[in-house]
């Protein structure tokens, strides 16, 4: 049999274009992000492309989006997913890409304002309409008969924020808000007692968790679609979105008096953008998140903007007041929090294992 | 055999009960979910269904699924026939090892299969550096998805043919060869006609799995919208975005493909049985 060379060339071209390799003439950015940002980046990408074309004589930039659990996305990039920019749930996931694959410098977080977190969020409670279990505070989660849904902190970024928020709320109660005590050597005993109490609270909390899902979105589906649990611990933006998309009539958001300052981080991946010749576009893409337009869109999609003066006051009015404890004051930074809480044998493992009767 | 009247009646009752049980199980596990998928898919009217399926990202997913299947099925047909030929018609050292290897994809969980490819072709994998130097992409692109699909669907054709070819033996081929036919001629004129229905059946099964594969493909996909999402992955993404109607619209396409497959399979079985008779 004779094969037609033209045909095979054409077939090869079809396959290549399917793989997205034939897009020449314009910059294409692959944004690897976590779950609850899908709707935000869909709008932001469109706005940025228009702005970028205006600023750069019609230069075209197109986007490809990949979403998944934050930790899983980091793993994919380490294994070879060619993401130009990372917009992940927490700094350690981008750190992992820097450390394990060396694709960006270790000091990436100082390259953009506000620790490379252009918008923030916090952890809130999503409950059934009318709040039948009367859950208002973190202590209420430990009342008898309350079932809690939270994903697995080993893989989900959101779940790590949930865990740290619960722990910080417990410590805040025990220390009466005196965070400076953590640093005073003469108070070591009081701090140790408070931490033991927090450990007990966490064990009690995880005893109320019937299932640990793989990510924030999966946990929302478990809570809303499968109807499991009384309270879903989740990102504020994810809670708003669930109420908007899945039922104002059946769900409501409870913002506890204290929670955590959650800082999702962004970074361009140096080794990838250099290879793609996309460094300028990638950097502009992330810097534009801090622009009035970027901040307004973030607030519209239920992220708390860093520069609220740029956001629509109607969007800002949706955010309930909450004292947001920072990682630095309660945990002494990410590295320590990660090591003490989520490493093998850390506080999460101990709390979760102790739930077995 | 002779049987008493009472026993006959009992047998009839047992048959009816078994039939009812089977129908209930099939109804609950097959017909009901299929009905739910169709009801949900068309819950917004057929226009919304058509719009969901024609949307660019859905089109990308459909094209990718078809392209992957168009590559994986012919390749696995060739591999499968070759493997079955070797295993059924010849006795050689290492034959049982080869037989085990053919079955391996059935035994290995698809997720593990995907991870194997990540470990081999990933950035820090065995060939990762070599591929990166040449600007070649396997994982998180179409080639990785094709490889994962090839791996998972490898046994279907071979497994269908091995028992058939073993049973037929090699007398007819030997006769053809002794009469002076060439190897290829023997294959096309003698072997192929004998196995055609079994082969077709294997191809149909292979095709169904290639289009529907989720686990292995999910691991190597990278989940880039409109680019490396196959139809099953696209359904999951839509579902996770609370876009239920679109998710079920795409799911109904997959279900439709499955129904077509089953019909083809039945036709092939009937034809095969008639030919054999």
Coordinates of C-alpha atoms in Angstrom, one line a residue:
Chain A
X1 CA 0.0 0.0 0.0
X2 CA 1.2 3.5 -0.8
X3 CA 0.6 6.2 1.7
X4 CA 0.0 9.7 0.6
X5 CA 2.7 11.9 2.2
X6 CA 0.5 15.0 1.9
X7 CA -2.2 13.3 3.8
X8 CA 0.1 12.3 6.7
X9 CA 1.5 15.8 6.8
X10 CA -2.0 17.2 7.1
X11 CA -2.9 14.7 9.8
X12 CA 0.3 15.6 11.7
X13 CA -0.7 19.3 11.4
X14 CA -4.2 18.6 12.7
X15 CA -2.7 16.8 15.7
X16 CA -0.2 19.5 16.4
X17 CA -2.9 22.2 16.3
X18 CA -5.0 20.1 18.6
X19 CA -2.0 20.1 21.0
X20 CA -2.1 23.9 20.8
X21 CA 1.4 24.1 19.3
X22 CA 0.4 25.8 16.1
X23 CA -0.7 29.1 17.7
X24 CA 2.0 31.4 16.4
X25 CA 1.9 35.1 16.1
X26 CA 0.3 35.8 19.4
X27 CA 1.2 35.1 23.0
X28 CA -0.7 32.3 24.7
X29 CA -0.6 32.1 28.5
X30 CA -1.4 29.0 30.4
X31 CA -2.8 29.9 33.8
X32 CA -2.7 27.0 36.3
X33 CA -5.1 27.9 39.0
X34 CA -7.1 26.4 41.9
X35 CA -10.8 25.5 41.9
X36 CA -12.8 28.5 43.0
X37 CA -11.2 31.0 40.7
X38 CA -12.8 29.7 37.4
X39 CA -15.4 32.4 37.1
X40 CA -13.1 35.2 38.2
X41 CA -10.3 34.4 35.7
X42 CA -12.8 33.8 32.9
X43 CA -13.8 37.5 33.2
X44 CA -10.4 38.8 34.1
X45 CA -8.7 37.1 31.1
X46 CA -11.2 38.8 28.7
X47 CA -10.7 42.2 30.4
X48 CA -6.9 41.8 30.4
X49 CA -6.7 40.8 26.7
X50 CA -8.6 43.9 25.7
X51 CA -6.5 46.2 27.9
X52 CA -3.2 44.5 26.7
X53 CA -4.1 45.0 23.1
X54 CA -4.9 48.7 23.7
X55 CA -1.6 49.2 25.5
X56 CA 0.6 47.3 23.0
X57 CA -0.7 48.3 19.6
X58 CA -3.1 45.4 19.2
X59 CA -0.8 42.7 20.5
X60 CA -2.9 39.6 21.0
X61 CA -2.8 37.5 24.1
X62 CA -4.9 34.4 24.5
X63 CA -5.4 32.3 27.5
X64 CA -5.6 28.7 28.4
X65 CA -7.0 27.8 31.9
X66 CA -6.3 24.8 34.0
X67 CA -8.1 24.3 37.3
X68 CA -7.9 21.8 40.0
X69 CA -7.0 21.4 43.7
X70 CA -4.1 23.8 44.5
X71 CA -1.7 21.1 45.6
X72 CA -2.5 18.9 42.7
X73 CA -1.9 21.8 40.3
X74 CA 1.5 22.5 41.8
X75 CA 2.3 18.8 41.4
X76 CA 1.3 18.9 37.7
X77 CA 3.6 21.9 37.1
X78 CA 6.4 20.1 38.9
X79 CA 5.8 17.1 36.7
X80 CA 5.8 19.2 33.5
X81 CA 2.6 21.1 33.0
X82 CA 3.9 24.2 31.1
X83 CA 2.0 26.8 33.1
X84 CA 3.2 30.4 32.4
X85 CA 1.5 31.8 35.5
X86 CA 0.4 30.2 38.7
X87 CA -2.5 31.5 40.6
X88 CA -2.8 29.1 43.5
X89 CA -4.5 29.0 46.9
X90 CA -1.5 29.4 49.1
X91 CA 2.2 30.3 49.0
X92 CA 3.6 26.9 49.9
X93 CA 2.2 25.4 46.7
X94 CA 4.2 27.9 44.6
X95 CA 7.1 27.4 46.9
X96 CA 7.0 23.7 46.1
X97 CA 7.3 24.5 42.4
X98 CA 10.3 26.7 43.1
X99 CA 12.0 24.2 45.4
X100 CA 11.3 20.9 43.7
X101 CA 11.5 21.9 40.0
X102 CA 13.5 25.1 40.2
X103 CA 11.2 26.8 37.7
X104 CA 11.1 30.1 39.6
X105 CA 13.4 31.8 42.1
X106 CA 12.8 31.1 45.8
X107 CA 12.2 34.8 46.4
X108 CA 9.2 35.0 44.1
X109 CA 6.9 36.2 46.7
X110 CA 8.7 39.6 47.0
X111 CA 8.3 40.4 43.3
X112 CA 4.7 41.7 43.5
X113 CA 3.0 43.9 46.1
X114 CA 1.3 42.5 49.2
X115 CA 3.3 39.3 49.2
X116 CA 2.2 38.5 45.7
X117 CA -1.4 38.1 46.9
X118 CA -3.5 40.7 44.9
X119 CA -6.7 39.7 46.5
X120 CA -7.5 38.0 49.8
X121 CA -10.3 35.9 51.3
X122 CA -11.3 34.3 54.5
X123 CA -12.9 31.1 55.7
X124 CA -16.6 31.3 56.5
X125 CA -19.4 28.8 57.3
X126 CA -22.0 27.8 54.7
X127 CA -25.1 26.4 56.5
X128 CA -28.6 25.3 55.5
X129 CA -31.2 28.1 55.2
X130 CA -32.4 29.4 58.6
X131 CA -29.2 28.0 60.3
X132 CA -31.1 25.1 62.1
X133 CA -28.1 24.2 64.2
X134 CA -27.5 27.8 65.3
X135 CA -23.9 27.9 64.2
X136 CA -22.4 31.4 64.7
X137 CA -18.9 30.9 66.1
X138 CA -16.0 28.3 65.8
X139 CA -17.1 27.0 69.3
X140 CA -20.6 26.3 67.9
X141 CA -19.0 23.8 65.5
X142 CA -18.2 21.6 68.5
X143 CA -21.8 21.5 69.8
X144 CA -23.3 18.1 70.0
X145 CA -24.9 16.8 66.7
X146 CA -23.2 19.2 64.3
X147 CA -21.6 17.5 61.3
X148 CA -18.9 19.5 59.5
X149 CA -17.7 19.2 55.8
X150 CA -14.1 20.2 55.0
X151 CA -11.8 18.8 52.4
X152 CA -8.5 17.0 52.9
X153 CA -5.7 19.4 54.0
X154 CA -3.1 17.1 52.6
X155 CA -4.2 17.9 49.0
X156 CA -6.6 20.9 49.2
X157 CA -5.3 24.4 49.8
X158 CA -8.7 25.6 51.0
X159 CA -8.8 22.8 53.6
X160 CA -5.4 24.0 55.0
X161 CA -6.9 27.5 55.4
X162 CA -10.0 25.9 57.1
X163 CA -7.7 24.0 59.5
X164 CA -5.6 27.0 60.3
X165 CA -8.6 29.2 60.8
X166 CA -10.1 26.8 63.3
X167 CA -6.8 26.4 65.2
X168 CA -6.3 30.2 65.2
X169 CA -9.8 30.8 66.5
X170 CA -9.2 28.3 69.3
X171 CA -5.9 29.9 70.3
X172 CA -7.5 33.4 70.2
X173 CA -10.1 32.2 72.7
X174 CA -7.5 30.6 75.0
X175 CA -5.1 33.5 74.8
X176 CA -7.9 36.2 75.0
X177 CA -6.5 37.7 71.8
X178 CA -3.1 38.3 73.3
X179 CA -1.0 37.0 70.3
X180 CA 2.1 38.7 71.6
X181 CA 2.2 36.0 74.3
X182 CA 3.4 33.5 71.7
X183 CA 6.7 35.3 71.6
X184 CA 7.2 35.9 75.4
X185 CA 9.3 33.2 76.9
X186 CA 7.8 33.7 80.4
X187 CA 4.4 32.8 79.0
X188 CA 5.6 29.5 77.5
X189 CA 3.4 27.4 79.9
X190 CA 0.2 29.4 79.2
X191 CA 0.9 29.1 75.4
X192 CA 1.5 25.4 75.7
X193 CA -1.7 24.9 77.6
X194 CA -3.6 26.9 74.9
X195 CA -2.1 24.9 72.2
X196 CA -3.0 21.6 73.9
X197 CA -6.6 22.9 74.1
X198 CA -6.5 23.8 70.4
X199 CA -5.2 20.3 69.6
X200 CA -8.2 18.9 71.5
X201 CA -10.6 21.2 69.7
X202 CA -9.2 20.1 66.3
X203 CA -9.6 16.4 67.2
X204 CA -13.2 17.1 68.2
X205 CA -13.8 19.0 65.0
X206 CA -12.4 16.3 62.8
X207 CA -14.6 13.8 64.7
X208 CA -17.5 15.6 63.1
X209 CA -16.3 15.3 59.6
X210 CA -18.0 12.4 57.8
X211 CA -15.9 12.7 54.6
X212 CA -12.7 14.5 53.5
X213 CA -13.1 15.5 49.9
X214 CA -10.2 16.1 47.5
X215 CA -10.8 19.8 47.0
X216 CA -13.0 22.9 47.9
X217 CA -15.3 22.3 44.9
X218 CA -15.8 18.6 45.7
X219 CA -16.6 19.5 49.3
X220 CA -19.2 22.1 48.2
X221 CA -20.8 19.5 46.0
X222 CA -20.9 17.0 48.9
X223 CA -22.6 19.6 51.1
X224 CA -25.0 21.0 48.6
X225 CA -25.8 18.3 46.1
X226 CA -25.5 15.3 48.4
X227 CA -26.9 17.1 51.3
X228 CA -24.3 15.8 53.8
X229 CA -23.3 17.8 56.9
X230 CA -24.7 20.9 58.7
X231 CA -21.8 23.3 58.1
X232 CA -19.4 23.6 55.2
X233 CA -16.1 25.3 56.0
X234 CA -15.1 27.1 52.9
X235 CA -13.6 30.1 51.1
X236 CA -15.8 33.1 51.4
X237 CA -15.8 33.5 47.6
X238 CA -16.7 29.8 47.2
X239 CA -19.6 30.2 49.7
X240 CA -21.0 33.3 47.8
X241 CA -20.7 31.5 44.5
X242 CA -22.5 28.4 45.9
X243 CA -25.3 30.5 47.2
X244 CA -25.5 32.4 43.9
X245 CA -25.5 29.3 41.7
X246 CA -27.1 26.6 43.8
X247 CA -29.8 28.2 45.9
X248 CA -30.5 31.3 47.8
X249 CA -33.5 29.5 49.1
X250 CA -31.6 26.6 50.7
X251 CA -28.3 28.0 51.9
X252 CA -26.9 30.9 53.9
X253 CA -23.5 32.2 54.8
X254 CA -22.4 32.7 58.4
X255 CA -19.3 34.8 58.9
X256 CA -17.8 34.0 62.3
X257 CA -16.5 36.9 64.4
X258 CA -12.9 35.9 63.9
X259 CA -11.3 33.9 61.0
X260 CA -8.1 33.9 59.1
X261 CA -6.6 36.2 56.5
X262 CA -6.3 33.8 53.5
X263 CA -3.8 35.0 50.9
X264 CA -4.0 33.2 47.5
X265 CA -0.7 33.9 45.7
X266 CA 0.3 34.5 42.1
X267 CA 3.6 34.2 40.3
X268 CA 4.9 33.9 36.8
X269 CA 7.0 30.8 36.1
X270 CA 10.4 32.1 34.9
X271 CA 11.7 29.1 33.1
X272 CA 8.5 28.6 31.2
X273 CA 7.8 32.2 30.2
X274 CA 11.4 32.5 29.0
X275 CA 11.0 29.5 26.8
X276 CA 7.7 30.8 25.4
X277 CA 8.9 34.4 25.0
X278 CA 5.9 35.4 27.2
X279 CA 7.7 37.0 30.1
X280 CA 6.4 40.6 29.4
X281 CA 2.8 39.4 28.9
X282 CA 2.8 37.1 32.0
X283 CA 4.2 39.9 34.2
X284 CA 1.7 42.4 32.9
X285 CA -1.0 39.9 33.4
X286 CA -0.2 39.5 37.1
X287 CA 0.5 43.2 37.7
X288 CA -2.8 44.2 36.1
X289 CA -4.5 42.2 38.9
X290 CA -3.6 45.2 41.2
X291 CA -5.0 47.7 38.8
X292 CA -8.4 49.4 39.4
X293 CA -9.9 47.0 36.8
X294 CA -8.4 43.9 38.3
X295 CA -9.4 44.9 41.9
X296 CA -12.9 45.7 40.8
X297 CA -13.3 42.3 39.1
X298 CA -11.9 40.5 42.1
X299 CA -14.4 42.2 44.4
X300 CA -17.2 41.4 41.9
X301 CA -16.2 37.7 42.2
X302 CA -16.3 37.8 46.0
X303 CA -12.5 38.1 46.6
X304 CA -11.6 40.9 49.1
X305 CA -9.6 43.4 47.1
X306 CA -6.3 44.7 48.5
X307 CA -7.1 48.2 47.3
X308 CA -10.8 48.6 48.2
X309 CA -10.9 52.1 46.8
X310 CA -10.9 50.6 43.3
X311 CA -13.9 48.3 44.0
X312 CA -17.6 49.0 43.5
X313 CA -19.0 50.0 47.0
X314 CA -22.0 47.7 46.3
X315 CA -19.6 44.8 46.0
X316 CA -17.7 45.7 49.1
X317 CA -21.0 46.0 51.1
X318 CA -21.5 42.2 50.6
X319 CA -18.4 41.4 52.8
X320 CA -19.4 41.1 56.5
X321 CA -16.9 42.5 59.1
X322 CA -14.6 39.9 60.5
X323 CA -11.3 40.0 62.3
X324 CA -8.9 38.2 60.2
X325 CA -5.9 36.7 62.1
X326 CA -2.8 36.6 60.0
X327 CA -0.6 33.5 59.5
X328 CA 2.4 35.5 60.9
X329 CA 0.8 36.4 64.2
X330 CA -0.8 33.0 64.9
X331 CA 1.7 30.6 63.3
X332 CA 4.9 32.5 62.6
X333 CA 4.6 32.2 58.8
X334 CA 3.8 29.5 56.3
X335 CA 6.9 27.5 56.6
X336 CA 6.3 26.8 60.3
X337 CA 2.5 26.3 59.8
X338 CA 3.1 23.8 57.0
X339 CA 5.7 21.9 59.0
X340 CA 3.9 21.8 62.4
X341 CA 0.4 21.2 61.0
X342 CA 0.5 19.4 57.7
X343 CA 3.8 17.4 57.6
X344 CA 3.5 13.7 58.3
X345 CA 2.8 13.3 62.0
X346 CA 1.8 17.0 62.4
X347 CA -1.2 18.5 64.1
X348 CA -3.6 17.5 61.3
X349 CA -2.5 13.8 61.3
X350 CA -2.7 13.7 65.1
X351 CA -6.1 15.3 65.2
X352 CA -7.5 13.2 62.4
X353 CA -6.1 9.9 63.8
X354 CA -7.4 10.6 67.3
X355 CA -11.0 10.6 65.9
X356 CA -11.0 6.8 65.7
X357 CA -13.0 5.5 68.7
Chain B
X1 CA -35.0 -35.6 30.8
X2 CA -38.2 -36.5 32.6
X3 CA -39.6 -34.1 35.2
X4 CA -42.7 -34.1 37.4
X5 CA -45.4 -31.5 36.9
X6 CA -44.8 -29.9 40.3
X7 CA -41.2 -29.4 39.6
X8 CA -42.0 -27.8 36.3
X9 CA -44.2 -25.3 37.9
X10 CA -41.5 -24.6 40.5
X11 CA -39.0 -24.1 37.7
X12 CA -41.3 -21.7 36.0
X13 CA -41.7 -19.7 39.3
X14 CA -38.0 -19.6 39.8
X15 CA -37.4 -18.5 36.2
X16 CA -40.0 -15.7 36.6
X17 CA -38.4 -14.5 39.9
X18 CA -34.9 -14.6 38.4
X19 CA -36.1 -12.6 35.3
X20 CA -37.8 -10.1 37.5
X21 CA -34.7 -9.7 39.7
X22 CA -32.5 -9.2 36.6
X23 CA -34.9 -6.7 35.1
X24 CA -35.1 -4.7 38.3
X25 CA -31.3 -4.6 38.6
X26 CA -30.9 -3.6 35.0
X27 CA -33.6 -1.0 35.4
X28 CA -32.1 0.5 38.5
X29 CA -28.5 0.4 37.3
X30 CA -28.7 1.0 33.6
X31 CA -32.1 2.3 32.4
X32 CA -32.7 4.8 35.3
X33 CA -29.3 6.5 35.1
X34 CA -29.6 6.7 31.3
X35 CA -33.0 8.3 31.7
X36 CA -31.7 10.8 34.3
X37 CA -28.9 11.8 32.0
X38 CA -31.3 12.4 29.1
X39 CA -33.8 14.2 31.3
X40 CA -31.2 16.5 32.8
X41 CA -29.5 17.1 29.4
X42 CA -32.7 18.3 27.8
X43 CA -34.1 20.0 30.9
X44 CA -33.4 23.4 29.3
X45 CA -34.9 22.4 25.9
X46 CA -33.0 21.1 22.9
X47 CA -31.7 24.5 21.9
X48 CA -29.7 24.8 25.2
X49 CA -28.6 21.2 24.6
X50 CA -27.4 22.0 21.1
X51 CA -25.7 25.2 22.4
X52 CA -23.9 23.3 25.2
X53 CA -22.6 20.7 22.7
X54 CA -21.6 23.3 20.1
X55 CA -19.8 25.6 22.5
X56 CA -16.1 25.9 21.5
X57 CA -14.7 24.1 24.6
X58 CA -17.2 21.2 24.2
X59 CA -16.3 21.1 20.5
X60 CA -12.6 20.9 21.5
X61 CA -13.3 18.1 23.9
X62 CA -15.3 16.1 21.2
X63 CA -12.6 16.6 18.6
X64 CA -9.9 15.5 21.0
X65 CA -11.8 12.5 22.1
X66 CA -12.4 11.5 18.4
X67 CA -8.8 12.2 17.5
X68 CA -7.5 10.1 20.4
X69 CA -9.9 7.3 19.6
X70 CA -8.9 7.5 15.9
X71 CA -5.3 6.9 16.8
X72 CA -5.7 4.4 19.7
X73 CA -8.2 2.0 18.1
X74 CA -6.3 1.3 14.8
X75 CA -3.0 1.0 16.6
X76 CA -4.4 -1.4 19.2
X77 CA -6.1 -3.3 16.5
X78 CA -2.8 -4.0 14.8
X79 CA -1.0 -4.7 18.1
X80 CA -3.9 -6.9 19.3
X81 CA -4.0 -9.0 16.1
X82 CA -0.2 -9.4 16.2
X83 CA -0.2 -10.4 19.8
X84 CA -3.1 -12.8 19.4
X85 CA -1.5 -14.3 16.3
X86 CA 1.8 -14.9 18.1
X87 CA 0.2 -16.2 21.3
X88 CA -2.5 -18.4 19.6
X89 CA -0.6 -19.9 16.7
X90 CA 2.9 -20.4 18.1
X91 CA 4.5 -22.0 21.2
X92 CA 7.6 -20.3 22.3
X93 CA 9.7 -19.5 25.4
X94 CA 8.2 -16.6 27.3
X95 CA 4.8 -17.1 25.8
X96 CA 3.0 -17.2 29.2
X97 CA 4.9 -14.0 30.2
X98 CA 3.7 -12.3 27.1
X99 CA 0.1 -13.5 27.9
X100 CA 0.4 -12.0 31.3
X101 CA 1.7 -8.7 29.9
X102 CA -1.2 -8.5 27.5
X103 CA -3.5 -8.7 30.6
X104 CA -1.6 -6.2 32.6
X105 CA -3.6 -3.1 31.7
X106 CA -6.7 -4.9 33.0
X107 CA -5.0 -5.6 36.3
X108 CA -3.5 -2.2 36.8
X109 CA -5.7 0.6 38.1
X110 CA -6.1 3.3 35.3
X111 CA -4.9 6.0 37.8
X112 CA -1.7 4.0 38.3
X113 CA -1.3 3.6 34.6
X114 CA -1.5 7.4 34.2
X115 CA 1.1 7.9 37.0
X116 CA 3.4 5.5 35.3
X117 CA 3.5 7.8 32.2
X118 CA 4.0 10.8 34.5
X119 CA 7.0 9.1 36.1
X120 CA 8.4 8.1 32.7
X121 CA 7.8 11.2 30.7
X122 CA 7.3 13.9 33.4
X123 CA 9.7 16.7 33.9
X124 CA 11.7 14.8 36.5
X125 CA 10.9 11.4 34.9
X126 CA 13.3 9.0 33.1
X127 CA 12.9 10.7 29.7
X128 CA 11.7 14.1 30.9
X129 CA 15.1 15.9 30.5
X130 CA 15.7 14.3 27.1
X131 CA 12.2 15.4 25.8
X132 CA 12.5 18.9 27.3
X133 CA 15.8 19.5 25.6
X134 CA 14.1 18.8 22.2
X135 CA 11.1 20.8 23.1
X136 CA 8.9 17.7 22.9
X137 CA 5.8 17.4 25.1
X138 CA 4.3 14.1 26.0
X139 CA 2.6 14.5 29.4
X140 CA -0.1 17.2 29.8
X141 CA -0.6 17.2 26.0
X142 CA -2.3 15.1 23.3
X143 CA 0.5 12.5 23.0
X144 CA 0.2 11.6 26.7
X145 CA -3.5 11.2 26.4
X146 CA -3.1 8.9 23.4
X147 CA -0.4 6.9 25.2
X148 CA -2.6 6.5 28.3
X149 CA -5.6 5.5 26.2
X150 CA -3.4 3.0 24.2
X151 CA -2.3 1.4 27.5
X152 CA -5.7 1.1 29.0
X153 CA -7.4 -0.3 25.9
X154 CA -4.6 -2.6 24.8
X155 CA -6.0 -5.9 25.9
X156 CA -9.5 -5.6 24.3
X157 CA -8.7 -6.8 20.8
X158 CA -6.0 -9.3 21.8
X159 CA -8.2 -10.8 24.6
X160 CA -11.1 -11.2 22.2
X161 CA -8.9 -13.0 19.6
X162 CA -6.7 -15.3 21.6
X163 CA -9.4 -17.8 22.6
X164 CA -10.9 -17.7 19.1
X165 CA -7.6 -18.2 17.3
X166 CA -6.4 -20.9 19.7
X167 CA -9.6 -22.8 19.1
X168 CA -9.3 -22.6 15.4
X169 CA -5.8 -23.9 15.5
X170 CA -3.3 -23.5 12.7
X171 CA -4.2 -26.3 10.3
X172 CA -5.8 -24.1 7.7
X173 CA -2.9 -21.7 7.7
X174 CA -0.5 -24.7 7.3
X175 CA -2.5 -26.0 4.4
X176 CA -2.4 -22.5 2.7
X177 CA 1.4 -22.3 3.3
X178 CA 2.0 -25.8 2.0
X179 CA 0.0 -24.9 -1.1
X180 CA 2.5 -22.0 -1.7
X181 CA 0.6 -19.0 -0.3
X182 CA 2.8 -16.3 1.1
X183 CA 2.6 -15.3 4.8
X184 CA 0.7 -12.1 4.1
X185 CA -1.6 -13.9 1.7
X186 CA -2.3 -16.6 4.2
X187 CA -3.1 -14.0 6.8
X188 CA -5.5 -12.0 4.6
X189 CA -7.2 -14.9 2.8
X190 CA -7.3 -17.5 5.6
X191 CA -6.8 -16.1 9.1
X192 CA -8.6 -12.8 8.8
X193 CA -11.9 -14.1 7.4
X194 CA -11.9 -16.7 10.2
X195 CA -11.6 -14.1 13.0
X196 CA -13.4 -11.1 11.4
X197 CA -16.4 -11.1 13.8
X198 CA -14.3 -11.6 16.9
X199 CA -12.0 -8.8 15.7
X200 CA -14.8 -6.4 15.0
X201 CA -16.2 -7.2 18.5
X202 CA -12.9 -6.4 20.0
X203 CA -12.6 -3.2 18.1
X204 CA -16.0 -2.0 19.2
X205 CA -15.1 -2.7 22.9
X206 CA -11.8 -1.0 22.5
X207 CA -13.5 2.0 20.9
X208 CA -16.0 2.3 23.7
X209 CA -13.3 2.2 26.4
X210 CA -11.1 4.7 24.4
X211 CA -13.9 7.2 24.3
X212 CA -15.0 6.8 27.9
X213 CA -11.6 6.4 29.7
X214 CA -11.4 8.8 32.6
X215 CA -8.8 7.8 35.3
X216 CA -5.6 7.4 33.3
X217 CA -6.4 10.3 31.0
X218 CA -7.2 12.5 34.0
X219 CA -3.8 12.0 35.4
X220 CA -1.9 12.9 32.3
X221 CA -4.3 15.6 30.9
X222 CA -3.2 18.8 32.8
X223 CA -6.9 19.8 32.5
X224 CA -6.4 22.7 30.0
X225 CA -9.8 23.8 28.9
X226 CA -10.6 23.3 25.2
X227 CA -7.2 21.7 24.7
X228 CA -6.4 18.6 26.8
X229 CA -9.9 17.9 28.2
X230 CA -11.5 14.8 26.7
X231 CA -15.2 14.5 26.7
X232 CA -15.4 12.6 30.1
X233 CA -13.0 15.1 31.7
X234 CA -15.0 18.0 30.2
X235 CA -18.2 16.6 31.8
X236 CA -16.5 16.6 35.2
X237 CA -15.3 20.1 34.8
X238 CA -18.7 21.4 33.8
X239 CA -20.3 19.6 36.7
X240 CA -17.8 21.1 39.1
X241 CA -18.7 24.6 37.7
X242 CA -22.3 24.0 38.7
X243 CA -23.1 24.0 35.0
X244 CA -25.3 20.9 35.3
X245 CA -27.3 21.2 32.1
X246 CA -24.2 21.5 29.9
X247 CA -22.5 18.7 31.9
X248 CA -25.4 16.4 31.2
X249 CA -25.6 17.5 27.6
X250 CA -22.0 16.3 27.1
X251 CA -22.7 13.2 29.2
X252 CA -25.7 12.4 26.9
X253 CA -23.3 12.5 23.9
X254 CA -21.1 9.9 25.6
X255 CA -24.2 7.9 26.5
X256 CA -25.3 8.1 22.9
X257 CA -22.0 6.7 21.8
X258 CA -22.3 3.9 24.3
X259 CA -25.8 3.0 23.0
X260 CA -24.5 3.0 19.4
X261 CA -21.7 0.8 20.5
X262 CA -24.1 -1.7 22.1
X263 CA -26.2 -1.8 19.0
X264 CA -23.2 -2.4 16.8
X265 CA -22.0 -5.1 19.2
X266 CA -25.3 -6.9 19.1
X267 CA -25.4 -6.7 15.3
X268 CA -21.8 -8.1 15.1
X269 CA -22.7 -10.9 17.6
X270 CA -25.8 -11.9 15.6
X271 CA -23.9 -11.9 12.3
X272 CA -21.0 -13.8 13.8
X273 CA -23.4 -16.4 15.2
X274 CA -25.1 -16.7 11.8
X275 CA -21.8 -17.1 10.0
X276 CA -20.7 -19.8 12.4
X277 CA -23.9 -21.7 12.0

